[in-house]
mmCIF file of C-alpha atoms in Angstrom:
data_model
loop_
_atom_site.group_PDB
_atom_site.id
_atom_site.type_symbol
_atom_site.label_atom_id
_atom_site.label_comp_id
_atom_site.label_asym_id
_atom_site.label_seq_id
_atom_site.Cartn_x
_atom_site.Cartn_y
_atom_site.Cartn_z
ATOM 1 C CA MET A 29 -0.232 0.196 0.014
ATOM 2 C CA SER A 30 1.338 3.712 -0.861
ATOM 3 C CA LYS A 31 1.827 6.244 1.452
ATOM 4 C CA SER A 32 1.069 9.396 0.686
ATOM 5 C CA ILE A 33 3.593 12.294 0.429
ATOM 6 C CA THR A 34 3.366 15.603 2.139
ATOM 7 C CA ARG A 35 4.739 18.804 1.086
ATOM 8 C CA ARG A 36 7.105 18.444 4.538
ATOM 9 C CA SER A 37 8.220 14.764 3.561
ATOM 10 C CA PHE A 38 8.828 15.320 -0.100
ATOM 11 C CA ALA A 39 11.421 17.799 0.933
ATOM 12 C CA ALA A 40 12.746 15.980 3.166
ATOM 13 C CA LEU A 41 13.258 13.546 0.573
ATOM 14 C CA VAL A 42 14.614 14.733 -2.194
ATOM 15 C CA GLY A 43 16.877 17.445 0.060
ATOM 16 C CA GLY A 44 16.931 21.673 -0.889
ATOM 17 C CA THR A 45 20.697 20.500 -3.007
ATOM 18 C CA ALA A 46 19.073 18.148 -4.959
ATOM 19 C CA ILE A 47 16.282 21.272 -6.293
ATOM 20 C CA THR A 48 18.933 23.469 -6.506
ATOM 21 C CA ALA A 49 22.319 21.484 -8.309
ATOM 22 C CA ALA A 50 20.149 21.104 -11.397
ATOM 23 C CA LEU A 51 20.300 25.670 -11.789
ATOM 24 C CA PRO A 52 22.940 27.321 -12.602
ATOM 25 C CA ILE A 53 25.116 27.804 -9.338
ATOM 26 C CA ARG A 54 26.179 31.591 -9.804
ATOM 27 C CA TYR A 55 22.256 31.721 -10.339
ATOM 28 C CA ALA A 56 20.580 28.982 -8.059
ATOM 29 C CA HIS A 57 19.251 31.665 -5.762
ATOM 30 C CA ALA A 58 16.031 33.858 -6.838
ATOM 31 C CA ALA A 59 17.242 37.276 -7.270
ATOM 32 C CA GLU A 60 17.595 39.574 -4.519
ATOM 33 C CA TYR A 61 16.445 42.570 -6.740
ATOM 34 C CA THR A 62 13.678 42.325 -9.422
ATOM 35 C CA PHE A 63 12.866 45.759 -11.978
ATOM 36 C CA LYS A 64 10.670 45.801 -14.669
ATOM 37 C CA ILE A 65 11.542 48.062 -17.595
ATOM 38 C CA GLY A 66 8.753 49.044 -20.101
ATOM 39 C CA THR A 67 9.218 50.734 -23.355
ATOM 40 C CA ASN A 68 7.294 51.553 -25.725
ATOM 41 C CA VAL A 69 9.022 50.341 -29.064
ATOM 42 C CA PRO A 70 9.356 46.646 -31.094
ATOM 43 C CA ALA A 71 11.944 43.929 -29.380
ATOM 44 C CA SER A 72 13.683 44.799 -32.341
ATOM 45 C CA HIS A 73 14.505 48.390 -32.233
ATOM 46 C CA PRO A 74 17.695 49.265 -31.402
ATOM 47 C CA LEU A 75 16.474 50.296 -27.954
ATOM 48 C CA ASN A 76 15.586 46.636 -26.939
ATOM 49 C CA VAL A 77 18.112 44.534 -28.097
ATOM 50 C CA HIS A 78 20.462 47.251 -26.802
ATOM 51 C CA LEU A 79 18.829 46.941 -23.028
ATOM 52 C CA ALA A 80 18.263 43.291 -23.690
ATOM 53 C CA LYS A 81 22.292 43.496 -23.503
ATOM 54 C CA ALA A 82 22.357 45.074 -20.662
ATOM 55 C CA VAL A 83 20.123 42.594 -19.271
ATOM 56 C CA GLU A 84 22.695 39.684 -19.451
ATOM 57 C CA GLN A 85 25.195 42.028 -18.172
ATOM 58 C CA VAL A 86 23.417 42.840 -14.812
ATOM 59 C CA LYS A 87 22.610 39.435 -14.206
ATOM 60 C CA ALA A 88 26.268 38.164 -14.705
ATOM 61 C CA GLU A 89 28.189 41.433 -12.994
ATOM 62 C CA THR A 90 25.354 41.350 -10.118
ATOM 63 C CA GLY A 91 26.206 37.106 -9.758
ATOM 64 C CA GLY A 92 21.906 37.017 -10.741
ATOM 65 C CA ARG A 93 20.651 39.106 -7.503
ATOM 66 C CA PHE A 94 19.821 41.842 -9.544
ATOM 67 C CA GLU A 95 17.268 41.274 -12.639
ATOM 68 C CA LEU A 96 15.799 43.242 -14.578
ATOM 69 C CA GLN A 97 12.799 42.042 -16.951
ATOM 70 C CA LEU A 98 12.230 43.851 -20.211
ATOM 71 C CA PHE A 99 8.530 44.126 -21.808
ATOM 72 C CA PRO A 100 9.161 45.853 -24.985
ATOM 73 C CA ASN A 101 6.152 47.159 -27.089
ATOM 74 C CA ASN A 102 4.162 48.867 -24.586
ATOM 75 C CA GLN A 103 3.122 45.033 -23.539
ATOM 76 C CA LEU A 104 2.523 46.991 -19.707
ATOM 77 C CA GLY A 105 0.250 49.812 -21.644
ATOM 78 C CA ALA A 106 0.583 52.670 -23.095
ATOM 79 C CA ASP A 107 2.815 55.725 -22.028
ATOM 80 C CA SER A 108 0.432 57.054 -20.231
ATOM 81 C CA ASP A 109 0.183 54.268 -18.341
ATOM 82 C CA MET A 110 3.716 53.306 -18.094
ATOM 83 C CA LEU A 111 4.482 56.692 -16.325
ATOM 84 C CA SER A 112 0.884 56.211 -14.051
ATOM 85 C CA GLN A 113 2.286 52.838 -13.103
ATOM 86 C CA LEU A 114 5.749 53.826 -11.987
ATOM 87 C CA ARG A 115 5.052 56.519 -10.284
ATOM 88 C CA SER A 116 2.906 54.590 -7.771
ATOM 89 C CA GLY A 117 5.423 51.660 -7.826
ATOM 90 C CA ALA A 118 3.693 49.255 -10.297
ATOM 91 C CA LEU A 119 6.654 49.279 -12.515
ATOM 92 C CA GLU A 120 10.181 50.026 -11.575
ATOM 93 C CA CYS A 121 11.731 51.510 -14.863
ATOM 94 C CA PHE A 122 9.883 53.420 -18.075
ATOM 95 C CA LEU A 123 12.453 54.780 -20.426
ATOM 96 C CA ASN A 124 9.859 57.707 -22.335
ATOM 97 C CA SER A 125 11.275 60.527 -24.282
ATOM 98 C CA GLY A 126 10.843 64.312 -22.180
ATOM 99 C CA VAL A 127 8.546 65.849 -24.913
ATOM 100 C CA ASN A 128 6.492 62.853 -24.952
ATOM 101 C CA VAL A 129 3.632 62.476 -21.240
ATOM 102 C CA LEU A 130 6.989 63.110 -19.143
ATOM 103 C CA SER A 131 6.491 66.589 -19.648
ATOM 104 C CA THR A 132 3.145 66.397 -18.695
ATOM 105 C CA ILE A 133 4.256 66.337 -14.899
ATOM 106 C CA ILE A 134 7.846 68.189 -16.046
ATOM 107 C CA PRO A 135 7.245 70.283 -18.548
ATOM 108 C CA ALA A 136 10.744 71.731 -19.075
ATOM 109 C CA ALA A 137 11.811 67.766 -20.124
ATOM 110 C CA ALA A 138 10.432 68.557 -23.604
ATOM 111 C CA ILE A 139 12.633 71.762 -24.121
ATOM 112 C CA SER A 140 14.483 68.482 -26.630
ATOM 113 C CA GLY A 141 11.691 68.409 -29.252
ATOM 114 C CA VAL A 142 11.890 71.912 -30.158
ATOM 115 C CA GLY A 143 10.959 72.481 -34.048
ATOM 116 C CA PHE A 144 14.276 72.518 -36.223
ATOM 117 C CA ALA A 145 16.164 73.703 -32.921
ATOM 118 C CA PHE A 146 18.776 71.181 -33.685
ATOM 119 C CA LYS A 147 21.143 70.340 -36.818
ATOM 120 C CA ASP A 148 22.506 67.120 -36.485
ATOM 121 C CA TYR A 149 23.665 64.936 -34.120
ATOM 122 C CA PRO A 150 27.155 66.581 -32.322
ATOM 123 C CA ALA A 151 24.051 69.306 -31.540
ATOM 124 C CA VAL A 152 22.703 66.938 -29.939
ATOM 125 C CA TRP A 153 24.710 65.616 -27.713
ATOM 126 C CA ASN A 154 26.596 69.001 -26.533
ATOM 127 C CA ALA A 155 23.455 69.989 -25.441
ATOM 128 C CA LEU A 156 22.027 66.820 -23.972
ATOM 129 C CA ASP A 157 25.248 65.448 -22.730
ATOM 130 C CA GLY A 158 26.084 68.594 -21.122
ATOM 131 C CA LYS A 159 24.398 71.637 -19.112
ATOM 132 C CA LEU A 160 20.823 71.925 -20.673
ATOM 133 C CA GLY A 161 21.438 67.648 -19.679
ATOM 134 C CA THR A 162 21.724 68.275 -16.495
ATOM 135 C CA HIS A 163 19.166 71.248 -15.930
ATOM 136 C CA LEU A 164 16.593 68.560 -17.275
ATOM 137 C CA ARG A 165 17.351 65.677 -14.679
ATOM 138 C CA SER A 166 17.259 68.081 -11.613
ATOM 139 C CA GLN A 167 13.605 68.995 -12.976
ATOM 140 C CA ILE A 168 12.868 65.034 -12.932
ATOM 141 C CA THR A 169 14.701 64.072 -9.838
ATOM 142 C CA LYS A 170 12.605 66.864 -7.968
ATOM 143 C CA SER A 171 9.814 65.556 -9.272
ATOM 144 C CA GLY A 172 10.278 61.990 -7.459
ATOM 145 C CA ILE A 173 11.592 59.786 -10.205
ATOM 146 C CA VAL A 174 15.370 58.702 -10.533
ATOM 147 C CA VAL A 175 16.592 59.564 -14.151
ATOM 148 C CA LEU A 176 20.118 58.200 -15.279
ATOM 149 C CA ASP A 177 22.968 59.993 -16.584
ATOM 150 C CA LYS A 178 22.064 59.189 -20.811
ATOM 151 C CA VAL A 179 19.452 59.840 -22.640
ATOM 152 C CA TRP A 180 19.140 57.019 -25.119
ATOM 153 C CA ASP A 181 18.426 57.883 -29.228
ATOM 154 C CA ASN A 182 15.288 58.149 -30.697
ATOM 155 C CA GLY A 183 16.849 59.986 -33.630
ATOM 156 C CA PHE A 184 16.133 62.700 -36.105
ATOM 157 C CA ARG A 185 12.049 62.130 -37.114
ATOM 158 C CA MET A 186 10.716 62.383 -40.850
ATOM 159 C CA ILE A 187 7.261 63.240 -41.877
ATOM 160 C CA THR A 188 4.677 59.839 -43.534
ATOM 161 C CA ASN A 189 2.143 60.268 -45.289
ATOM 162 C CA SER A 190 -0.580 58.663 -47.641
ATOM 163 C CA VAL A 191 -1.053 61.612 -49.526
ATOM 164 C CA LYS A 192 2.206 63.575 -50.965
ATOM 165 C CA PRO A 193 5.176 64.680 -50.787
ATOM 166 C CA ILE A 194 5.708 67.389 -47.998
ATOM 167 C CA THR A 195 8.554 69.776 -49.365
ATOM 168 C CA HIS A 196 7.088 73.323 -48.164
ATOM 169 C CA PRO A 197 4.903 74.300 -44.462
ATOM 170 C CA ASP A 198 2.366 74.543 -47.106
ATOM 171 C CA ASP A 199 1.812 71.237 -47.728
ATOM 172 C CA LEU A 200 1.133 70.712 -44.868
ATOM 173 C CA ARG A 201 -2.036 72.787 -44.669
ATOM 174 C CA GLY A 202 -4.854 70.816 -43.333
ATOM 175 C CA MET A 203 -3.130 67.585 -43.260
ATOM 176 C CA LYS A 204 -4.075 65.100 -40.471
ATOM 177 C CA ILE A 205 -1.173 63.915 -38.843
ATOM 178 C CA ARG A 206 -0.635 61.842 -36.017
ATOM 179 C CA VAL A 207 1.746 62.773 -33.052
ATOM 180 C CA PRO A 208 2.528 61.365 -29.364
ATOM 181 C CA VAL A 209 0.407 63.149 -27.019
ATOM 182 C CA SER A 210 2.556 65.755 -26.111
ATOM 183 C CA ALA A 211 1.140 70.013 -26.231
ATOM 184 C CA LEU A 212 4.214 70.793 -27.662
ATOM 185 C CA TRP A 213 4.168 68.183 -30.630
ATOM 186 C CA LEU A 214 0.817 69.043 -31.352
ATOM 187 C CA SER A 215 1.664 73.043 -31.227
ATOM 188 C CA LEU A 216 4.961 72.273 -33.263
ATOM 189 C CA PHE A 217 2.376 70.774 -36.438
ATOM 190 C CA LYS A 218 0.095 73.446 -35.889
ATOM 191 C CA ALA A 219 1.882 76.090 -36.362
ATOM 192 C CA LEU A 220 3.331 75.032 -39.429
ATOM 193 C CA GLY A 221 -0.531 74.544 -40.372
ATOM 194 C CA ALA A 222 -1.226 70.530 -40.415
ATOM 195 C CA ALA A 223 -4.505 69.146 -38.100
ATOM 196 C CA PRO A 224 -2.319 66.845 -35.420
ATOM 197 C CA THR A 225 -3.918 64.325 -33.556
ATOM 198 C CA GLY A 226 -2.709 63.208 -29.929
ATOM 199 C CA MET A 227 -2.392 59.362 -30.107
ATOM 200 C CA ASN A 228 -0.475 56.928 -28.134
ATOM 201 C CA PHE A 229 1.918 55.108 -30.264
ATOM 202 C CA ALA A 230 -0.076 51.251 -30.118
ATOM 203 C CA GLU A 231 -3.246 52.925 -31.942
ATOM 204 C CA VAL A 232 -0.708 54.489 -34.775
ATOM 205 C CA TYR A 233 -0.697 51.769 -37.542
ATOM 206 C CA THR A 234 -4.203 50.788 -37.490
ATOM 207 C CA ALA A 235 -4.879 54.233 -37.867
ATOM 208 C CA LEU A 236 -2.792 54.997 -40.472
ATOM 209 C CA GLN A 237 -4.588 51.436 -42.124
ATOM 210 C CA THR A 238 -8.153 53.172 -41.748
ATOM 211 C CA LYS A 239 -6.640 56.374 -42.579
ATOM 212 C CA VAL A 240 -8.464 58.130 -39.545
ATOM 213 C CA VAL A 241 -4.998 59.819 -40.301
ATOM 214 C CA ASP A 242 -3.019 60.679 -43.553
ATOM 215 C CA GLY A 243 0.054 60.528 -42.043
ATOM 216 C CA GLN A 244 2.455 60.789 -38.582
ATOM 217 C CA GLU A 245 6.219 61.457 -37.957
ATOM 218 C CA ASN A 246 9.016 59.913 -36.995
ATOM 219 C CA PRO A 247 12.364 58.239 -37.149
ATOM 220 C CA PRO A 248 13.328 55.566 -39.900
ATOM 221 C CA ALA A 249 14.116 52.770 -37.052
ATOM 222 C CA ILE A 250 10.809 53.197 -35.928
ATOM 223 C CA ILE A 251 9.306 53.366 -39.100
ATOM 224 C CA ALA A 252 10.533 50.171 -39.507
ATOM 225 C CA ALA A 253 10.157 48.214 -36.835
ATOM 226 C CA ALA A 254 6.446 48.762 -36.610
ATOM 227 C CA LYS A 255 6.327 48.404 -40.562
ATOM 228 C CA LEU A 256 4.377 51.963 -41.239
ATOM 229 C CA GLN A 257 5.968 51.750 -44.971
ATOM 230 C CA GLU A 258 3.197 49.245 -45.338
ATOM 231 C CA VAL A 259 0.476 51.578 -44.610
ATOM 232 C CA GLN A 260 2.397 54.932 -45.352
ATOM 233 C CA LYS A 261 3.999 55.993 -49.383
ATOM 234 C CA TYR A 262 5.792 58.707 -48.560
ATOM 235 C CA ALA A 263 9.129 60.416 -46.370
ATOM 236 C CA SER A 264 9.763 63.868 -45.740
ATOM 237 C CA VAL A 265 12.942 63.590 -44.402
ATOM 238 C CA THR A 266 12.230 67.007 -42.588
ATOM 239 C CA ASN A 267 14.244 66.333 -39.329
ATOM 240 C CA HIS A 268 12.171 68.604 -37.961
ATOM 241 C CA MET A 269 12.971 67.707 -34.318
ATOM 242 C CA TRP A 270 15.020 65.118 -32.512
ATOM 243 C CA ASP A 271 14.020 62.667 -29.954
ATOM 244 C CA GLY A 272 14.994 60.871 -27.473
ATOM 245 C CA TRP A 273 14.117 58.576 -24.031
ATOM 246 C CA TRP A 274 15.024 58.992 -20.457
ATOM 247 C CA PHE A 275 15.803 55.641 -18.272
ATOM 248 C CA LEU A 276 13.370 56.507 -15.740
ATOM 249 C CA ILE A 277 13.285 54.384 -11.925
ATOM 250 C CA ASN A 278 10.537 54.555 -9.568
ATOM 251 C CA ARG A 279 12.507 56.107 -6.233
ATOM 252 C CA ARG A 280 11.648 54.103 -3.611
ATOM 253 C CA ALA A 281 12.314 50.857 -5.476
ATOM 254 C CA TRP A 282 16.142 52.658 -6.259
ATOM 255 C CA SER A 283 17.011 53.502 -2.313
ATOM 256 C CA GLN A 284 15.921 49.643 -1.744
ATOM 257 C CA VAL A 285 19.013 49.009 -3.605
ATOM 258 C CA PRO A 286 22.729 49.092 -1.930
ATOM 259 C CA ALA A 287 24.706 52.244 -3.394
ATOM 260 C CA ASN A 288 27.547 49.905 -5.201
ATOM 261 C CA MET A 289 25.422 47.724 -6.782
ATOM 262 C CA GLN A 290 22.907 50.465 -7.753
ATOM 263 C CA GLU A 291 26.306 51.979 -9.870
ATOM 264 C CA THR A 292 27.058 48.935 -11.391
ATOM 265 C CA VAL A 293 24.141 48.782 -12.833
ATOM 266 C CA ALA A 294 23.604 52.304 -13.988
ATOM 267 C CA ARG A 295 26.851 52.144 -15.436
ATOM 268 C CA ILE A 296 25.752 48.747 -17.231
ATOM 269 C CA ILE A 297 22.763 51.143 -18.845
ATOM 270 C CA ASN A 298 24.422 53.972 -19.525
ATOM 271 C CA ASN A 299 27.232 52.318 -21.387
ATOM 272 C CA ALA A 300 24.379 49.848 -23.275
ATOM 273 C CA CYS A 301 22.878 53.694 -24.329
ATOM 274 C CA LEU A 302 26.266 55.107 -25.345
ATOM 275 C CA ALA A 303 25.913 51.317 -28.026
ATOM 276 C CA GLN A 304 22.865 52.540 -29.056
ATOM 277 C CA ARG A 305 23.042 55.795 -30.076
ATOM 278 C CA GLU A 306 25.685 54.653 -32.756
ATOM 279 C CA ASP A 307 23.573 51.997 -33.467
ATOM 280 C CA VAL A 308 20.914 54.058 -34.312
ATOM 281 C CA ALA A 309 23.385 56.431 -36.001
ATOM 282 C CA GLN A 310 23.810 54.253 -38.481
ATOM 283 C CA GLN A 311 20.885 52.233 -38.883
ATOM 284 C CA ASN A 312 19.195 55.412 -39.872
ATOM 285 C CA ILE A 313 21.004 55.890 -43.123
ATOM 286 C CA ALA A 314 20.699 51.949 -44.128
ATOM 287 C CA LEU A 315 17.317 51.687 -43.113
ATOM 288 C CA ARG A 316 16.632 54.913 -45.781
ATOM 289 C CA LYS A 317 17.715 52.626 -48.524
ATOM 290 C CA ASP A 318 16.018 49.228 -47.331
ATOM 291 C CA LEU A 319 12.280 51.565 -47.161
ATOM 292 C CA SER A 320 13.294 52.803 -49.761
ATOM 293 C CA ALA A 321 13.350 48.983 -51.678
ATOM 294 C CA ALA A 322 10.101 48.671 -49.366
ATOM 295 C CA GLY A 323 8.389 50.958 -51.319
ATOM 296 C CA LEU A 324 8.513 54.058 -49.226
ATOM 297 C CA ILE A 325 8.985 57.287 -52.028
ATOM 298 C CA PHE A 326 11.901 59.720 -49.680
ATOM 299 C CA ASN A 327 12.319 63.174 -50.636
ATOM 300 C CA ASP A 328 14.915 65.709 -48.633
ATOM 301 C CA VAL A 329 13.405 69.104 -47.089
ATOM 302 C CA ASP A 330 15.377 72.646 -46.815
ATOM 303 C CA PRO A 331 14.124 73.660 -43.068
ATOM 304 C CA GLY A 332 14.347 77.446 -43.624
ATOM 305 C CA PRO A 333 10.489 77.897 -44.985
ATOM 306 C CA PHE A 334 9.857 75.542 -41.531
ATOM 307 C CA ARG A 335 11.699 77.438 -39.367
ATOM 308 C CA THR A 336 10.759 80.571 -41.066
ATOM 309 C CA ARG A 337 6.862 79.337 -40.671
ATOM 310 C CA LEU A 338 7.058 78.499 -36.751
ATOM 311 C CA SER A 339 8.978 82.209 -36.081
ATOM 312 C CA GLU A 340 5.940 84.009 -38.107
ATOM 313 C CA ALA A 341 3.583 81.768 -36.251
ATOM 314 C CA GLY A 342 4.843 82.990 -32.635
ATOM 315 C CA PHE A 343 5.928 79.609 -31.971
ATOM 316 C CA TYR A 344 9.614 79.623 -30.233
ATOM 317 C CA LYS A 345 8.183 82.953 -28.677
ATOM 318 C CA GLU A 346 5.366 81.149 -26.855
ATOM 319 C CA TRP A 347 8.139 78.215 -26.228
ATOM 320 C CA ARG A 348 10.627 80.073 -24.603
ATOM 321 C CA SER A 349 7.956 81.561 -22.044
ATOM 322 C CA LYS A 350 6.644 78.002 -21.363
ATOM 323 C CA PHE A 351 10.312 76.929 -20.787
ATOM 324 C CA GLY A 352 11.729 79.612 -19.029
ATOM 325 C CA ASP A 353 14.747 82.013 -19.617
ATOM 326 C CA GLU A 354 17.338 79.547 -18.381
ATOM 327 C CA ALA A 355 16.947 76.068 -19.913
ATOM 328 C CA TRP A 356 16.353 78.522 -23.257
ATOM 329 C CA GLY A 357 19.301 80.037 -22.600
ATOM 330 C CA LEU A 358 21.023 76.522 -22.181
ATOM 331 C CA LEU A 359 19.483 75.205 -25.943
ATOM 332 C CA GLU A 360 20.147 78.429 -27.308
ATOM 333 C CA GLU A 361 24.132 78.553 -25.680
ATOM 334 C CA VAL A 362 24.591 75.217 -28.685
ATOM 335 C CA VAL A 363 22.148 75.958 -31.427
ATOM 336 C CA GLY A 364 22.232 79.028 -31.492
ATOM 337 C CA LYS A 365 19.229 82.330 -31.504
ATOM 338 C CA LEU A 366 15.979 80.378 -32.250
ATOM 339 C CA ALA A 367 13.546 83.459 -31.282
#
């Protein structure tokens, strides 16, 4: 007659060592600290590719004590949802654009997205790795959110649509353009004469497919990763805005991590960010060829008339007053006078 085995007798029978022996010795025990990371772009995007590498490196260098779990492509909700989760502590890490929903609680964070401000990458990194970046991180920190030193690259943005090439501001008149949920983006495209609609990225493909909107604006890496070339015909290289992601951490969760481990995790993530910047810059050039081959029709754009139109519409004057003289001055130290 067989004897029933209780939970206690089973543990005594097999012993703890028999269970853990099947696991790698270094990671035999559950991580002491487990942090989820939420992002809003597909797993194939360089942001997530380099974050995935950082996840493995953090696990290795902390001997399995610190574990990062990556959730790409809005798996944890739209940007506004993830920001709420981050602030409540339901989500430990979130990468968000300063121009996007982060600016709803920290208005100054949006200054990196001022229309036609940056002419190239050296100007971007001089500002955001320099005094302007220091200023923005201080504003984020004051809001109660931890932010790491390096901002991840989302690239210079271009306009795609299914109607016609954009060569002059007049081409945008009345065009229905999807933009992220952001006052700055809405203001920019209204000043250029378009009809912008704020919409979370998770809804963009369907909105373009069903013609709810005519077009959208994003860097090549996102256009390709989200397969937007399937539902768009024209790509106008306006480079109207640079955008990037801040690596944000819930302060309460981070404060529970020992200082030396914080330093290790932050170092690995910031180094992964620098590698991602290089990858995005190279990939954006290569992707133009790939997207052209897939049928997207590209045209280069002279930014002069667009900048003039923004000045005439009072765009720069309005946003200088909103961001304040200090932040605006730090921006103009790098890019020159805007208004």
